[in-house]
Amino acid sequence: MTTKWVYGFSAKNTEGNRGMKPLLGGKGANLAEMSSLGLPVPPGFTVTTEACLDYEKSGKAINDDIKGQVEKALSEVESVTGKKFGDNKNPLLFSVRSGAQVSMPGMMDTVLNLGMNDDSVEGMAKLTGNERFAWDSYRRFIQMYANVVMGFNISLLEHTLEDLKEAREAKEDTELSAEDWKDLVKVYKQIILEETGKSFPQDPMDQLWQAIAAVFGSWNNPRAIKYREINGIPHNWGTAVNVQSMVFGNMGDDSGTGVCFTRDPSTGEKVFFGEYLMNAQGEDVVAGIRTPAPINDFSKNESNNALKTLEEVQKSSYDTLVEIYQKLEAHYKDMQDIEFTIERGELFILQTRNGKRTAAAAVKIAADLVKENILDKKEALLRVNPEDLNQLLHPRLDPNAEKIILTTGLPASPGAATGTICFNSEAAAQRAESGEAVILVRQETSPEDIGGMVASKGILTARGGMTSHAAVVARGMGKPCVAGCSDLTINYANGEMKVGTKVFKDGDPLTIDGGTGEVMEGTVPTIAAEISSEFASFMKWADEYRKLGVRTNADNPEDSEVAVNFGAEGIGLCRTEHMFFAPERILAVREMIFSQNQEDREKALEKLLPYQREDFLGIFKVMDGKPVNIRLLDPPLHEFLPHEKDEKLELAEYLKIDLDEVEARSEKLQEFNPMLGHRGCRLAVTYPEIYKMQVRAIMEAAIEAQKAGVKVYPEIMIPLVGLADELSILRKDAEEVIKTVFCEKSTEVKHKIGTMIELPRAAITAGEIAHHADFFSFGTNDLTQTTFGLSRDDSGKFLPSYVKQGLMKVDPFVALDQSGVGFLVEHAVREGKKTKTDIHMGICGEHGGEPSSVEFCHRSGLDYVSCSPFRVPIARLAAAQAAVRES
Amino acid sequence: MTTKWVYGFSAKNTEGNRGMKPLLGGKGANLAEMSSLGLPVPPGFTVTTEACLDYEKSGKAINDDIKGQVEKALSEVESVTGKKFGDNKNPLLFSVRSGAQVSMPGMMDTVLNLGMNDDSVEGMAKLTGNERFAWDSYRRFIQMYANVVMGFNISLLEHTLEDLKEAREAKEDTELSAEDWKDLVKVYKQIILEETGKSFPQDPMDQLWQAIAAVFGSWNNPRAIKYREINGIPHNWGTAVNVQSMVFGNMGDDSGTGVCFTRDPSTGEKVFFGEYLMNAQGEDVVAGIRTPAPINDFSKNESNNALKTLEEVQKSSYDTLVEIYQKLEAHYKDMQDIEFTIERGELFILQTRNGKRTAAAAVKIAADLVKENILDKKEALLRVNPEDLNQLLHPRLDPNAEKIILTTGLPASPGAATGTICFNSEAAAQRAESGEAVILVRQETSPEDIGGMVASKGILTARGGMTSHAAVVARGMGKPCVAGCSDLTINYANGEMKVGTKVFKDGDPLTIDGGTGEVMEGTVPTIAAEISSEFASFMKWADEYRKLGVRTNADNPEDSEVAVNFGAEGIGLCRTEHMFFAPERILAVREMIFSQNQEDREKALEKLLPYQREDFLGIFKVMDGKPVNIRLLDPPLHEFLPHEKDEKLELAEYLKIDLDEVEARSEKLQEFNPMLGHRGCRLAVTYPEIYKMQVRAIMEAAIEAQKAGVKVYPEIMIPLVGLADELSILRKDAEEVIKTVFCEKSTEVKHKIGTMIELPRAAITAGEIAHHADFFSFGTNDLTQTTFGLSRDDSGKFLPSYVKQGLMKVDPFVALDQSGVGFLVEHAVREGKKTKTDIHMGICGEHGGEPSSVEFCHRSGLDYVSCSPFRVPIARLAAAQAAVRES
């Protein structure tokens, strides 16, 4: 059997279809599909990706077999079009384009008008009666061919064109005459001869072979190799070549070109929507030199409503277009973005693809397509990118507003915010109280800044990564944040920051976009998020299909309420450390830290107990009927110590010791690597009374809530376990306290005790740990840090360089690293279940709200994911998609 | 079949042997063994560990079956000894002792003289004609029984004895008369009756049952449970009870007791060696009230040479003892530590065990036993604890010197050192130059302190763990170091340190013992290490049997030479960062760090190139014919920045920038968690020119060495790889440089390029990484830190508390954590070999010199271990033992 290297597409005979992307490339498969549907696609043929591989293998030669099949396909196109390739009177011209299995933009440019030469240009001029058009087409072809096929540096040609325009005092190309173009072609050919030593090829077949070879060769140009490495595309796929007959929208006033959407891409409304230009080519619509006209009345807006619609100008083409768009949408079952060209009153379709759209439109379209019985719910769920739901939930910049971008940091928490710069959290809180919109700008934030963060409209930091304190807390609050903006030099003392040479003072207006990481000068107007009515029903479908539970990470009643409104089914991570910073508590916390013995420590903890009880009670009430997973104290104690002198003095006075002593003891608590230091359950191993107080507070609050008719399901989570014995000992401690409280209150509360799996050793020995745990919660933030040996707060300095070099497809703190960290998660799930089949498992790292990670969690057999409140809908949709894809 | 609960031992009939330790306990098995050998062991019987478990299961009752077997065994002892238990004239008395499978010292005390009562004491007095002996024995029995069996607080009894001695104006017990003891017995019994409400038991069988029950019960006393938890002994083993007939060394001048060694435990010399006392019990020899006499002329020394030897005093017993010791040594094939008692001219053996000995003696004994054909080489190799070789290689404290221990830190690098306190590395270097012996005392050390560390006799730090900078570097240098001594408060400004209330000034004398962690006031004399001639041949045997290669971690020619002399077969880890700190280089290093672009960085690196080349050349020459594995730059760049103001000023001047600028840029380089920061290969991903310079220096040095006739096998190691692509890119960079150097020099050098596996992700994805690596070197220090999420420099604060609570059997930075970190090592070995069967693998963490870790490496299939020079012999022996044990 001989290999089939070439697949033709035309109204008469089409050999491919949209399922053949590996062989025909995306573009080729799609052209074949449309041809088969009987749509007016200019005929042509596709040379397969296998031919590309053969070309490489044969030492960059197109074998005779391929050549034969190309020639045959070409003659079929000639017979369908009634034109001849290389004919001098009515020449068949081609576009030649690359087309790989997946889109690789920028890999290779297009060659249009292939087949023209010194003779046929004259024939075309005669045929169209438009000499200027013919010569303009020819000089464009020479320019593209020289660049793309001959690898010629076209700046030489472009300079000549510029010189000519200057001589003619012409501003635009359109002001040049047919004669001018004719002269230019002469000069072009001369330059090419001088520079390359070869004449510009006049034989159309010769042009075609060289163009096909150039496309094949482009698969292995350095740019394409780099692109594939970055995007993880295999090098052995190859590219196809699409050779398609030319149609011209610029052949006169009965010709034209346009782009249309089958629904409104901004709102999703079911209206046919588009723009066009008569006597123009595709580039002209995009270039914005002329204002495009609306295709119909729906498409009119302020800037184009004076112009005639396509419906008015050429009703027949418009009607055909309507017929086609309906056919395409029904066929592809999705909103289409269609490119068309009209040549002398005849409509051609050049491309169709699923149209880009806003998140609101995506949801509405998916919902409508279900109502229209075009999609079922499962299919509809797959049509919305979960990440895009972000747009629906946060305020954003007015897209029409002008903006001066100063610099870009990490897009740490989406949404746009505008306000005045404030470098100090206390000041931020005060100024916010008096009604000022404030942007908090810090070197980095720490738990002490919580008050300032709550008060400000947005947060900007110079240091820290996607999961730095600022980023995590801001996402929890649903507050815009740009983090790790290393171009920023902040000088607290002078109350100013520098970006390059620009200096901004405290109080200067600033705007940030936490979705893009952009930092902008002055005030850029923002618009509030609008949530469509379709959103709720769409999310309900997601809930029908998903198998993963979705919880939220929330530390207070307010965040919990937001999350419940977004559909959270419980709290997966309630951090207790943020609760320690309120002014009335922090002194007791510091007293506890500075205690020299257990008795003093217990005395200080006694003071904290009522506050903690109140904290938990508030959360239990909001979460009525839903589980609340509370992590016991996690950070190293030195995080709670004062930094400023007046605070230190206050503490010295309170503890009745010297300032020197405060400083000496603080110094002793410092650590080289706090992330790997005396924190988590290690605190409780050395000071068991800390966790005992917290467990008591949880249980007393739970009993109080229960007595008030609230349904409580507390889960006590012990962090940073690395040894089964740690959990065993601390669980025993907790159980003793619980028993005592139950006795005291003469009542009981259903509860669980478990652990975070956030250290590689915990994952490895999960089978042992499971003996002492009712649940595992994967703390993938810390697990990622330890598995990679990568501090999230320090990685901002070098991770961008990794991403740029293609060393990391994506920040592992954003999307879970499935082959590294994921290996440990899967191992722990497997070993944990071996020990205890019904052990409950979830994830509470930031990954719990990231779609690819959610899908991983689904596959790994976890019971739930937990994420920040504003990501709950994203997680719900991602979980549904994972379930649908699996089934 | 009925269970056998009791095993008798006597000259007539012995039912156990030394293989039955699980059932009879160590002591019981040994007594049986000696009885079988026909040695004069006082007859008795052992109640099994199974009986102990049954006792617990039966609600703390001895079942009738057991009772019956005890009674039967007892009557056999009666028949052998011709005495009756409970007889009033010639009573059979017993010692009752616990005895678990492994020794658990302090778990339960012994009860001697069991069977005495108000009647038999009279009989004994008559029988021995020694009333004082009889009543003293009775009051001792009451005291022990009350304490051990009745759980009575014996301080009450002891006070009475004190009062009595005061009344008699007696200083020693020996000054009391028979009447005194008689009175005391009366008072004792009275007190017991008052305090417990019960009379002291007079029925010997009753005494026996209660004593057996007490021993069984002691298995589950809190002290024993804690001991088992800490030492990893299963709770379900139980303890045996040994009931053995009493013999008395204090029955007169023809009785006595003693201890002897079959060889000299200090030197290993083959001489019979021991001490004895006539008319005394075992305790008296130990208590040191009377000076023990030498058993023979060999055993004479300055303090005892006036005393008569046993050989002279009682030749027959001595001759029997000689016969017995020879039998025992031949039987146990090891030097024995034997306890004997002579009762009225008759010799009894009470215990034999392998004798404790110095490392020098251990080596000599093992070597001699091979020469004597008692052991083969394999057995001999197992007889020396590898860790003990440490003693042979480092100076140690004079064991006879007095010492005032101030506090104890971590025993970070063995050996003792004495000198004057110095808080500053530069000053230490200066003072050392003028001949002063200096102890460098630092909060912690950093690479900047290298000069001071080299110059000082020992190093003491207040912070940092077993693998802190100070510890690792000190071990490399073979220099004593006590690290993480948290009781120390150092005040650099005042030039003083505090330990509790004691203040020490710069220049005060101090002594440290890096083998125990002790810090001592003033000057304690030390003695130099002596290496025996047997050592070399013993180590040769180790080399015959071991399969693992042993390399060393060395950064300079001096250390390399030490290691080669200790038998190192190559360098497994040559760190390049220490080389950067020499005064003439550090400015260029800082210039490189502060460079704003690649060009400036390359200029600064250019200056460093010749130095690095010299460094490597020196090492290659020493290591002629052996592989040298060089790790490219690893630490974060901020480690090289100046801390002191004058250094900062110097740098500012050198770089022609402001001091402010120096500080601002230094500040920008700081990291939250440097351990997880911008270091290792991450430096080279952002600044490829650094590694390129180092690779060039290595290869230029290798070629120069090769031209000089030196055999060089350089291995280039890229640290901190977490992604296969990191290694792939950096390997490509290195290969390009190598190719260029080969071209320039028109010659080639055989070399390898590989990576450290020191991050969990690297271990997990080792299969991918192996594609780009000629070798793996497991960096188990960092792998332990990341797997546990535990900073070695910070763990000093809480790890001791873990060890104390039995949460960690051993510091994981000392012995490799086989179930956690080991899992990753084994996984990486397996996956690495799947990809590349001949990939070369070793370990270069500190664990490479720790025996249990070396055995793990052997089992895991590694090719070599690498450790600090002074641990090379330990690793060689441990590797040999692993191989022998496996075979």
PDB file of C-alpha atoms in Angstrom, chain A residues 229 444 463-464 486-489 667-679 681-682 685-686 720 722-723 725-726 729 759-762 764-765 768 785-791 793-794 797-798 801-802 805-809 817 819-821 823-824 827, chain B residues 444 463-464 486-489 667-679 681-682 685-686 720 722-723 725-726 729 732 759-762 764-765 768 785-791 793-794 797-798 801-802 805-809 817 819-821 823-824 827:
ATOM      1  CA  GLU A 229       9.932  22.834  24.526  1.00  0.00           C
ATOM      2  CA  GLU A 444       6.206  42.091  52.354  1.00  0.00           C
ATOM      3  CA  ARG A 463       8.774  40.643  47.815  1.00  0.00           C
ATOM      4  CA  GLY A 464       7.092  37.220  48.094  1.00  0.00           C
ATOM      5  CA  SER A 486      10.777  43.335  42.413  1.00  0.00           C
ATOM      6  CA  ASP A 487      11.123  46.590  40.462  1.00  0.00           C
ATOM      7  CA  LEU A 488       9.780  48.378  43.502  1.00  0.00           C
ATOM      8  CA  THR A 489      12.251  49.955  45.920  1.00  0.00           C
ATOM      9  CA  GLU A 667      16.960  37.227  69.233  1.00  0.00           C
ATOM     10  CA  LYS A 668      17.161  33.756  70.746  1.00  0.00           C
ATOM     11  CA  LEU A 669      13.880  32.799  69.071  1.00  0.00           C
ATOM     12  CA  GLN A 670      15.028  33.822  65.585  1.00  0.00           C
ATOM     13  CA  GLU A 671      15.570  31.030  63.088  1.00  0.00           C
ATOM     14  CA  PHE A 672      17.679  30.536  59.992  1.00  0.00           C
ATOM     15  CA  ASN A 673      14.902  28.802  58.092  1.00  0.00           C
ATOM     16  CA  PRO A 674      11.626  29.418  59.912  1.00  0.00           C
ATOM     17  CA  MET A 675       9.773  27.363  57.310  1.00  0.00           C
ATOM     18  CA  LEU A 676      11.708  24.309  58.512  1.00  0.00           C
ATOM     19  CA  GLY A 677      11.895  25.334  62.125  1.00  0.00           C
ATOM     20  CA  HIS A 678      10.146  25.155  65.438  1.00  0.00           C
ATOM     21  CA  ARG A 679       6.551  25.304  64.267  1.00  0.00           C
ATOM     22  CA  CYS A 681       3.116  20.209  66.023  1.00  0.00           C
ATOM     23  CA  ARG A 682       6.729  20.733  67.081  1.00  0.00           C
ATOM     24  CA  VAL A 685       5.660  18.610  71.503  1.00  0.00           C
ATOM     25  CA  THR A 686       7.719  21.130  73.456  1.00  0.00           C
ATOM     26  CA  LEU A 720       3.403  19.566  60.277  1.00  0.00           C
ATOM     27  CA  GLY A 722       6.411  14.064  60.135  1.00  0.00           C
ATOM     28  CA  LEU A 723       6.421  11.129  62.540  1.00  0.00           C
ATOM     29  CA  ASP A 725       4.434   9.270  67.078  1.00  0.00           C
ATOM     30  CA  GLU A 726       3.981  13.035  67.013  1.00  0.00           C
ATOM     31  CA  ILE A 729       1.105  11.753  71.447  1.00  0.00           C
ATOM     32  CA  LEU A 759       5.950  17.047  54.629  1.00  0.00           C
ATOM     33  CA  PRO A 760       7.431  14.453  52.289  1.00  0.00           C
ATOM     34  CA  ARG A 761       8.091  12.212  55.268  1.00  0.00           C
ATOM     35  CA  ALA A 762       4.453  12.351  56.296  1.00  0.00           C
ATOM     36  CA  ILE A 764       5.938   8.537  52.677  1.00  0.00           C
ATOM     37  CA  THR A 765       4.928   7.121  56.056  1.00  0.00           C
ATOM     38  CA  GLU A 768       1.763   4.532  59.854  1.00  0.00           C
ATOM     39  CA  GLN A 785       7.988  23.843  49.251  1.00  0.00           C
ATOM     40  CA  THR A 786       9.634  20.841  50.845  1.00  0.00           C
ATOM     41  CA  THR A 787       9.395  18.513  47.857  1.00  0.00           C
ATOM     42  CA  PHE A 788      11.023  21.091  45.601  1.00  0.00           C
ATOM     43  CA  GLY A 789      13.205  22.509  48.372  1.00  0.00           C
ATOM     44  CA  LEU A 790      11.767  25.833  47.332  1.00  0.00           C
ATOM     45  CA  SER A 791      10.715  28.667  49.615  1.00  0.00           C
ATOM     46  CA  ASP A 793       8.624  33.614  49.701  1.00  0.00           C
ATOM     47  CA  ASP A 794      12.033  33.558  48.051  1.00  0.00           C
ATOM     48  CA  LYS A 797      13.661  36.034  42.510  1.00  0.00           C
ATOM     49  CA  PHE A 798      14.340  33.121  40.218  1.00  0.00           C
ATOM     50  CA  SER A 801      13.616  33.058  34.958  1.00  0.00           C
ATOM     51  CA  TYR A 802      12.652  29.369  35.115  1.00  0.00           C
ATOM     52  CA  GLN A 805      13.446  29.353  29.963  1.00  0.00           C
ATOM     53  CA  GLY A 806      10.690  26.788  29.835  1.00  0.00           C
ATOM     54  CA  LEU A 807      12.089  24.963  32.861  1.00  0.00           C
ATOM     55  CA  MET A 808       8.726  25.142  34.550  1.00  0.00           C
ATOM     56  CA  LYS A 809       5.555  25.134  32.560  1.00  0.00           C
ATOM     57  CA  ASP A 817       3.257  19.453  40.327  1.00  0.00           C
ATOM     58  CA  SER A 819       4.869  14.090  38.804  1.00  0.00           C
ATOM     59  CA  GLY A 820       6.718  15.235  41.935  1.00  0.00           C
ATOM     60  CA  VAL A 821       4.364  16.428  44.650  1.00  0.00           C
ATOM     61  CA  PHE A 823       3.588  11.215  43.454  1.00  0.00           C
ATOM     62  CA  LEU A 824       3.685  11.801  47.199  1.00  0.00           C
ATOM     63  CA  HIS A 827       1.420   7.365  47.622  1.00  0.00           C
TER      64      HIS A 827
ATOM     65  CA  GLU B 444      27.159  30.151  65.050  1.00  0.00           C
ATOM     66  CA  ARG B 463      23.368  27.605  67.950  1.00  0.00           C
ATOM     67  CA  GLY B 464      23.174  25.000  65.193  1.00  0.00           C
ATOM     68  CA  SER B 486      21.937  26.634  74.068  1.00  0.00           C
ATOM     69  CA  ASP B 487      22.854  27.404  77.684  1.00  0.00           C
ATOM     70  CA  LEU B 488      25.472  29.788  76.344  1.00  0.00           C
ATOM     71  CA  THR B 489      24.650  33.477  76.102  1.00  0.00           C
ATOM     72  CA  GLU B 667      19.214  43.696  51.849  1.00  0.00           C
ATOM     73  CA  LYS B 668      17.658  42.781  48.499  1.00  0.00           C
ATOM     74  CA  LEU B 669      19.608  39.521  48.435  1.00  0.00           C
ATOM     75  CA  GLN B 670      18.433  38.411  51.875  1.00  0.00           C
ATOM     76  CA  GLU B 671      16.072  35.444  51.995  1.00  0.00           C
ATOM     77  CA  PHE B 672      13.412  34.185  54.380  1.00  0.00           C
ATOM     78  CA  ASN B 673      14.519  30.572  54.061  1.00  0.00           C
ATOM     79  CA  PRO B 674      17.946  30.496  52.463  1.00  0.00           C
ATOM     80  CA  MET B 675      17.971  26.717  52.656  1.00  0.00           C
ATOM     81  CA  LEU B 676      15.075  26.695  50.175  1.00  0.00           C
ATOM     82  CA  GLY B 677      16.163  29.716  48.249  1.00  0.00           C
ATOM     83  CA  HIS B 678      18.239  30.907  45.340  1.00  0.00           C
ATOM     84  CA  ARG B 679      21.112  28.462  45.557  1.00  0.00           C
ATOM     85  CA  CYS B 681      21.827  24.957  40.265  1.00  0.00           C
ATOM     86  CA  ARG B 682      19.269  27.736  40.568  1.00  0.00           C
ATOM     87  CA  VAL B 685      20.013  28.860  35.732  1.00  0.00           C
ATOM     88  CA  THR B 686      19.930  32.615  36.364  1.00  0.00           C
ATOM     89  CA  LEU B 720      20.119  20.996  44.104  1.00  0.00           C
ATOM     90  CA  GLY B 722      14.818  19.230  41.255  1.00  0.00           C
ATOM     91  CA  LEU B 723      13.854  19.087  37.593  1.00  0.00           C
ATOM     92  CA  ASP B 725      15.537  19.989  32.668  1.00  0.00           C
ATOM     93  CA  GLU B 726      17.770  21.899  35.064  1.00  0.00           C
ATOM     94  CA  ILE B 729      20.457  22.615  30.393  1.00  0.00           C
ATOM     95  CA  LYS B 732      24.823  21.192  27.961  1.00  0.00           C
ATOM     96  CA  LEU B 759      15.568  17.124  47.124  1.00  0.00           C
ATOM     97  CA  PRO B 760      12.552  14.843  47.447  1.00  0.00           C
ATOM     98  CA  ARG B 761      11.501  15.820  43.944  1.00  0.00           C
ATOM     99  CA  ALA B 762      14.843  14.764  42.543  1.00  0.00           C
ATOM    100  CA  ILE B 764      10.966  10.956  43.007  1.00  0.00           C
ATOM    101  CA  THR B 765      11.807  11.834  39.412  1.00  0.00           C
ATOM    102  CA  GLU B 768      13.964  11.253  34.305  1.00  0.00           C
ATOM    103  CA  GLN B 785      16.100  18.547  55.899  1.00  0.00           C
ATOM    104  CA  THR B 786      13.551  18.676  53.121  1.00  0.00           C
ATOM    105  CA  THR B 787      11.990  15.265  53.736  1.00  0.00           C
ATOM    106  CA  PHE B 788      11.438  16.099  57.387  1.00  0.00           C
ATOM    107  CA  GLY B 789      10.856  19.792  56.750  1.00  0.00           C
ATOM    108  CA  LEU B 790      13.500  20.321  59.366  1.00  0.00           C
ATOM    109  CA  SER B 791      16.260  22.912  59.316  1.00  0.00           C
ATOM    110  CA  ASP B 793      20.482  24.774  62.043  1.00  0.00           C
ATOM    111  CA  ASP B 794      17.250  25.369  63.911  1.00  0.00           C
ATOM    112  CA  LYS B 797      15.943  23.999  69.907  1.00  0.00           C
ATOM    113  CA  PHE B 798      13.478  21.155  69.838  1.00  0.00           C
ATOM    114  CA  SER B 801      12.999  17.360  73.506  1.00  0.00           C
ATOM    115  CA  TYR B 802      12.010  14.857  70.792  1.00  0.00           C
ATOM    116  CA  GLN B 805      10.295  11.900  74.709  1.00  0.00           C
ATOM    117  CA  GLY B 806      11.337   8.963  72.595  1.00  0.00           C
ATOM    118  CA  LEU B 807       9.866  10.572  69.466  1.00  0.00           C
ATOM    119  CA  MET B 808      13.120  10.123  67.656  1.00  0.00           C
ATOM    120  CA  LYS B 809      15.388   7.270  68.459  1.00  0.00           C
ATOM    121  CA  ASP B 817      16.126   7.873  58.592  1.00  0.00           C
ATOM    122  CA  SER B 819      11.781   4.588  56.568  1.00  0.00           C
ATOM    123  CA  GLY B 820      11.433   8.214  55.408  1.00  0.00           C
ATOM    124  CA  VAL B 821      14.559   9.492  53.697  1.00  0.00           C
ATOM    125  CA  PHE B 823      12.386   5.334  51.025  1.00  0.00           C
ATOM    126  CA  LEU B 824      13.369   8.148  48.689  1.00  0.00           C
ATOM    127  CA  HIS B 827      13.165   4.747  45.036  1.00  0.00           C
TER     128      HIS B 827
END
